[in-house]
Short mmCIF file of N, CA and C in Angstrom, two decimals:
data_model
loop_
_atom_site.label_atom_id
_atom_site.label_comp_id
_atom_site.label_asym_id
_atom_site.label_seq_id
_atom_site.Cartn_x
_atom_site.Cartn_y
_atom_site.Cartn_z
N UNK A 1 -31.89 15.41 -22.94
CA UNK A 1 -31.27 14.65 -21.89
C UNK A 1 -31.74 13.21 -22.00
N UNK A 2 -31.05 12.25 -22.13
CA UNK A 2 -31.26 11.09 -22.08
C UNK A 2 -31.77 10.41 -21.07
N UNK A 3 -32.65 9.67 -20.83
CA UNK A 3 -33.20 8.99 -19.73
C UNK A 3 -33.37 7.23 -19.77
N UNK A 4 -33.52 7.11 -18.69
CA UNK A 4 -33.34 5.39 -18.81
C UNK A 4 -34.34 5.24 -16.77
N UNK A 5 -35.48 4.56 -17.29
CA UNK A 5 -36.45 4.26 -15.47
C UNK A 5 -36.56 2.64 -15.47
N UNK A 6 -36.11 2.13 -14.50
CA UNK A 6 -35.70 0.75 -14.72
C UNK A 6 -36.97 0.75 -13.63
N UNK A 7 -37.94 -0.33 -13.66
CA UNK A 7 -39.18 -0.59 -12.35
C UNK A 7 -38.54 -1.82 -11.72
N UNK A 8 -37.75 -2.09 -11.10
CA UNK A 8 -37.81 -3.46 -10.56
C UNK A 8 -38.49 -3.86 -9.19
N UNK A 9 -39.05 -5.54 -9.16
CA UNK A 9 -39.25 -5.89 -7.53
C UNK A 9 -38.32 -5.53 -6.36
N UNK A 10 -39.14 -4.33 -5.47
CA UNK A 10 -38.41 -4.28 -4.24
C UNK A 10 -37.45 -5.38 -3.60
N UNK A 11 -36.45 -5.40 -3.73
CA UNK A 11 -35.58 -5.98 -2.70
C UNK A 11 -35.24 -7.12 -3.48
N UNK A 12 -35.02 -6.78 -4.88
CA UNK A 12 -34.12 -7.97 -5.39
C UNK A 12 -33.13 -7.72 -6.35
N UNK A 13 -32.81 -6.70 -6.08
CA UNK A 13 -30.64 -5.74 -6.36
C UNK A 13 -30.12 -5.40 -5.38
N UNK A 14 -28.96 -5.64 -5.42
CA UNK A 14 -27.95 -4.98 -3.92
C UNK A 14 -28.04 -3.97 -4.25
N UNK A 15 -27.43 -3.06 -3.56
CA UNK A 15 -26.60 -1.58 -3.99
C UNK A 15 -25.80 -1.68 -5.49
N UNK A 16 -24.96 -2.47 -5.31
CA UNK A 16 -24.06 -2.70 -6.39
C UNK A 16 -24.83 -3.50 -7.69
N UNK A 17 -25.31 -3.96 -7.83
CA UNK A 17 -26.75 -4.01 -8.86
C UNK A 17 -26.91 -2.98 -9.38
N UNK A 18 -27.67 -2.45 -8.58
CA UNK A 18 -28.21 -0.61 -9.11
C UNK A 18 -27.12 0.16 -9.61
N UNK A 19 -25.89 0.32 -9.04
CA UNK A 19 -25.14 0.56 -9.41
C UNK A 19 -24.51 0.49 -10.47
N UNK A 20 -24.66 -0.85 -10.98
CA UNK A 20 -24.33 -1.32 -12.50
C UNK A 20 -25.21 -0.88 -13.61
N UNK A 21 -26.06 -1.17 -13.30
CA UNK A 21 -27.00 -0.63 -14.08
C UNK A 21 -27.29 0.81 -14.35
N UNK A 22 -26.84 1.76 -13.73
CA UNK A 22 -26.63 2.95 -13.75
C UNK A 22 -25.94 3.39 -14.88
N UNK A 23 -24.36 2.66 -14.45
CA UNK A 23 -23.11 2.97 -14.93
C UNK A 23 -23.18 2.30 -16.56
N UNK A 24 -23.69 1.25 -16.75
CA UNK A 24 -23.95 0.40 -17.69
C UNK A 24 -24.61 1.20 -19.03
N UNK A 25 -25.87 1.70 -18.20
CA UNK A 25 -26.71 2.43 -19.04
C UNK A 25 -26.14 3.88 -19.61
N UNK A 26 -25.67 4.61 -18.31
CA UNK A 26 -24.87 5.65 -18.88
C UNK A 26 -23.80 5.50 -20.08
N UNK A 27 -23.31 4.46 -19.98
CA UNK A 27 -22.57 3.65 -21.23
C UNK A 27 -22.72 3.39 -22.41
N UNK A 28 -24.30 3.19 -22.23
CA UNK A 28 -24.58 2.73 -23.68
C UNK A 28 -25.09 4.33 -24.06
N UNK A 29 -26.02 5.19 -23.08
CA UNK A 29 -26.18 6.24 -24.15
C UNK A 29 -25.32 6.87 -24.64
N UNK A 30 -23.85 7.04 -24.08
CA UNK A 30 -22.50 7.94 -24.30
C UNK A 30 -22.61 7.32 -25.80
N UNK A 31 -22.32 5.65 -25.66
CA UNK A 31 -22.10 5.20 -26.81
C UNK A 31 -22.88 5.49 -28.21
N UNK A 32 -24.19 5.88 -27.79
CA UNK A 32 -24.94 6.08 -29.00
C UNK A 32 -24.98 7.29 -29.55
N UNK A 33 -25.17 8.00 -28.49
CA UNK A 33 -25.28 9.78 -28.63
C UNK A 33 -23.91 10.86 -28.55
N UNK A 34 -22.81 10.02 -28.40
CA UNK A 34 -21.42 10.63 -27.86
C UNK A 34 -21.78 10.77 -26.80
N UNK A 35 -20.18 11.42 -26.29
CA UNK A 35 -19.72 11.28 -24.74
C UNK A 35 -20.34 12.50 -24.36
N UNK A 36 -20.49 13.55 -24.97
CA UNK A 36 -21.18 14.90 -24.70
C UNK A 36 -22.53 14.19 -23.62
N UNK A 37 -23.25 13.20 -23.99
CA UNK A 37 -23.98 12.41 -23.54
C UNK A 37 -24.21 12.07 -22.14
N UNK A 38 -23.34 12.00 -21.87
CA UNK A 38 -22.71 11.38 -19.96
C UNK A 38 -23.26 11.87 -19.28
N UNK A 39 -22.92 13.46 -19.38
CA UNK A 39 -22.81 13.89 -18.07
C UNK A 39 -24.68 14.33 -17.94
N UNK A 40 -25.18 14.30 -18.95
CA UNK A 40 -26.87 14.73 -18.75
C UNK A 40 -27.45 13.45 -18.90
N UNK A 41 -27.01 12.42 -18.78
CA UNK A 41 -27.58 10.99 -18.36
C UNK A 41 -28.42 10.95 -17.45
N UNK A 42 -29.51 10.23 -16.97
CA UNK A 42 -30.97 10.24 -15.92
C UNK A 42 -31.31 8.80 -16.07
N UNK A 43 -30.50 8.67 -15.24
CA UNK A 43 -30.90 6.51 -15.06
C UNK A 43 -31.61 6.68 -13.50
N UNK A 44 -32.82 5.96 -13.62
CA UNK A 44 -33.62 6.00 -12.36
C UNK A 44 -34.23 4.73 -11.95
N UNK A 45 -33.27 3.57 -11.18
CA UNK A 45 -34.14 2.43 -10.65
C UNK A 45 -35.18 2.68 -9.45
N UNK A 46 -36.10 2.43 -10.01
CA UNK A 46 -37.72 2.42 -9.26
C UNK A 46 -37.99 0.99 -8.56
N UNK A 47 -38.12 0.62 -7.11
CA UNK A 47 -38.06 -0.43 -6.25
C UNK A 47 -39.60 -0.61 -6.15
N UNK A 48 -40.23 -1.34 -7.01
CA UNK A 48 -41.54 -1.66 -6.72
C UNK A 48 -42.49 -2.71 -6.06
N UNK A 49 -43.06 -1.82 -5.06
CA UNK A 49 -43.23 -2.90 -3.71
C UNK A 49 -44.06 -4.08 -4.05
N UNK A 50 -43.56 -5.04 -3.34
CA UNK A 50 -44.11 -6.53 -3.53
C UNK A 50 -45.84 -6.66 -3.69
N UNK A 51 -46.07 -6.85 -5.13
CA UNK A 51 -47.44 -7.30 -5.22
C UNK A 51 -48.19 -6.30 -5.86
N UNK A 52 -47.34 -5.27 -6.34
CA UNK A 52 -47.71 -4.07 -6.78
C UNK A 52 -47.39 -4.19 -8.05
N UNK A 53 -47.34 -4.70 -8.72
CA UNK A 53 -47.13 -5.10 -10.22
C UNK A 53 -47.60 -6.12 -11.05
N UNK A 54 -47.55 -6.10 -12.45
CA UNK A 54 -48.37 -7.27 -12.85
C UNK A 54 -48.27 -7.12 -14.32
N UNK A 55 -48.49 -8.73 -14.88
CA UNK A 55 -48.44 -8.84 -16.56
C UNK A 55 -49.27 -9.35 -16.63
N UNK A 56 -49.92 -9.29 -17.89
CA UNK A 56 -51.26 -9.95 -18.59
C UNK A 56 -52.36 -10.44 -17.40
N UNK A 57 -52.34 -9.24 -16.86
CA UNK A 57 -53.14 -9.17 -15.97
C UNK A 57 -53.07 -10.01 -14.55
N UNK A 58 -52.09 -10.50 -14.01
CA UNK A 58 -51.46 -11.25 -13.16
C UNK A 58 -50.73 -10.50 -12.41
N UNK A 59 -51.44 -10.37 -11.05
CA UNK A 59 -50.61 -9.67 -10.01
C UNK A 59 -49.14 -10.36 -9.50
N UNK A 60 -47.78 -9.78 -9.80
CA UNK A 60 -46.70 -10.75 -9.47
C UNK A 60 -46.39 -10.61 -7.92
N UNK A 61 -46.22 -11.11 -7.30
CA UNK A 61 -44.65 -11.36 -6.27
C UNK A 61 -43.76 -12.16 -6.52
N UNK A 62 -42.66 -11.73 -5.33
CA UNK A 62 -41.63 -12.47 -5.29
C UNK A 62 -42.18 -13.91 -5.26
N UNK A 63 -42.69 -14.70 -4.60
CA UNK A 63 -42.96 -15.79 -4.19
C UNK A 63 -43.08 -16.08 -5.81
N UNK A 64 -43.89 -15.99 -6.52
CA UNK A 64 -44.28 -16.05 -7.64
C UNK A 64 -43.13 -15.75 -8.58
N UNK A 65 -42.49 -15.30 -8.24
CA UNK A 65 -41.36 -15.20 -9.08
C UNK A 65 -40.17 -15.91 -9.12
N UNK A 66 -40.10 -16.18 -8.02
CA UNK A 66 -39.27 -17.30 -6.96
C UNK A 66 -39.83 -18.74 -7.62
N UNK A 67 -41.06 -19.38 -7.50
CA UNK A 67 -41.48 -20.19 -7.93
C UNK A 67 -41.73 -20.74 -9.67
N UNK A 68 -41.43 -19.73 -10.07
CA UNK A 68 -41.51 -19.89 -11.57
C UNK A 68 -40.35 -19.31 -12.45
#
């Protein structure tokens, strides 16, 4: 079964965002693996709360993300 876990900052996709990205992704695995593909697709956006994340050792937020 194909899978796809997207982590993004809480509260910065609409509905319809997520949505795309769903549909998008299901898209590309059909495309790679055939259409047999689709229907066992597992796209999972993960809303990760503000301040709870981080690169090279740098705790992000929005603000911080916003600003740069």
């Amino acid at each position: 079964m194909p899978f796809a876990n997207f982590k993004v900052p809480a509260g910065t996709l609409t509905p319809k965002q997520k949505e795309l990205l769903v549909t998008r992704t299901t898209d590309l695995y059909a495309e790679i693996y055939g259409d047999r593909a689709r229907g066992n697709t597992m796209v999972l956006v993960e809303e990760v709360a503000d301040g709870g994340w981080g690169i090279g050792g740098d705790v992000l937020t929005l603000a911080k993300l916003r600003a740069g």
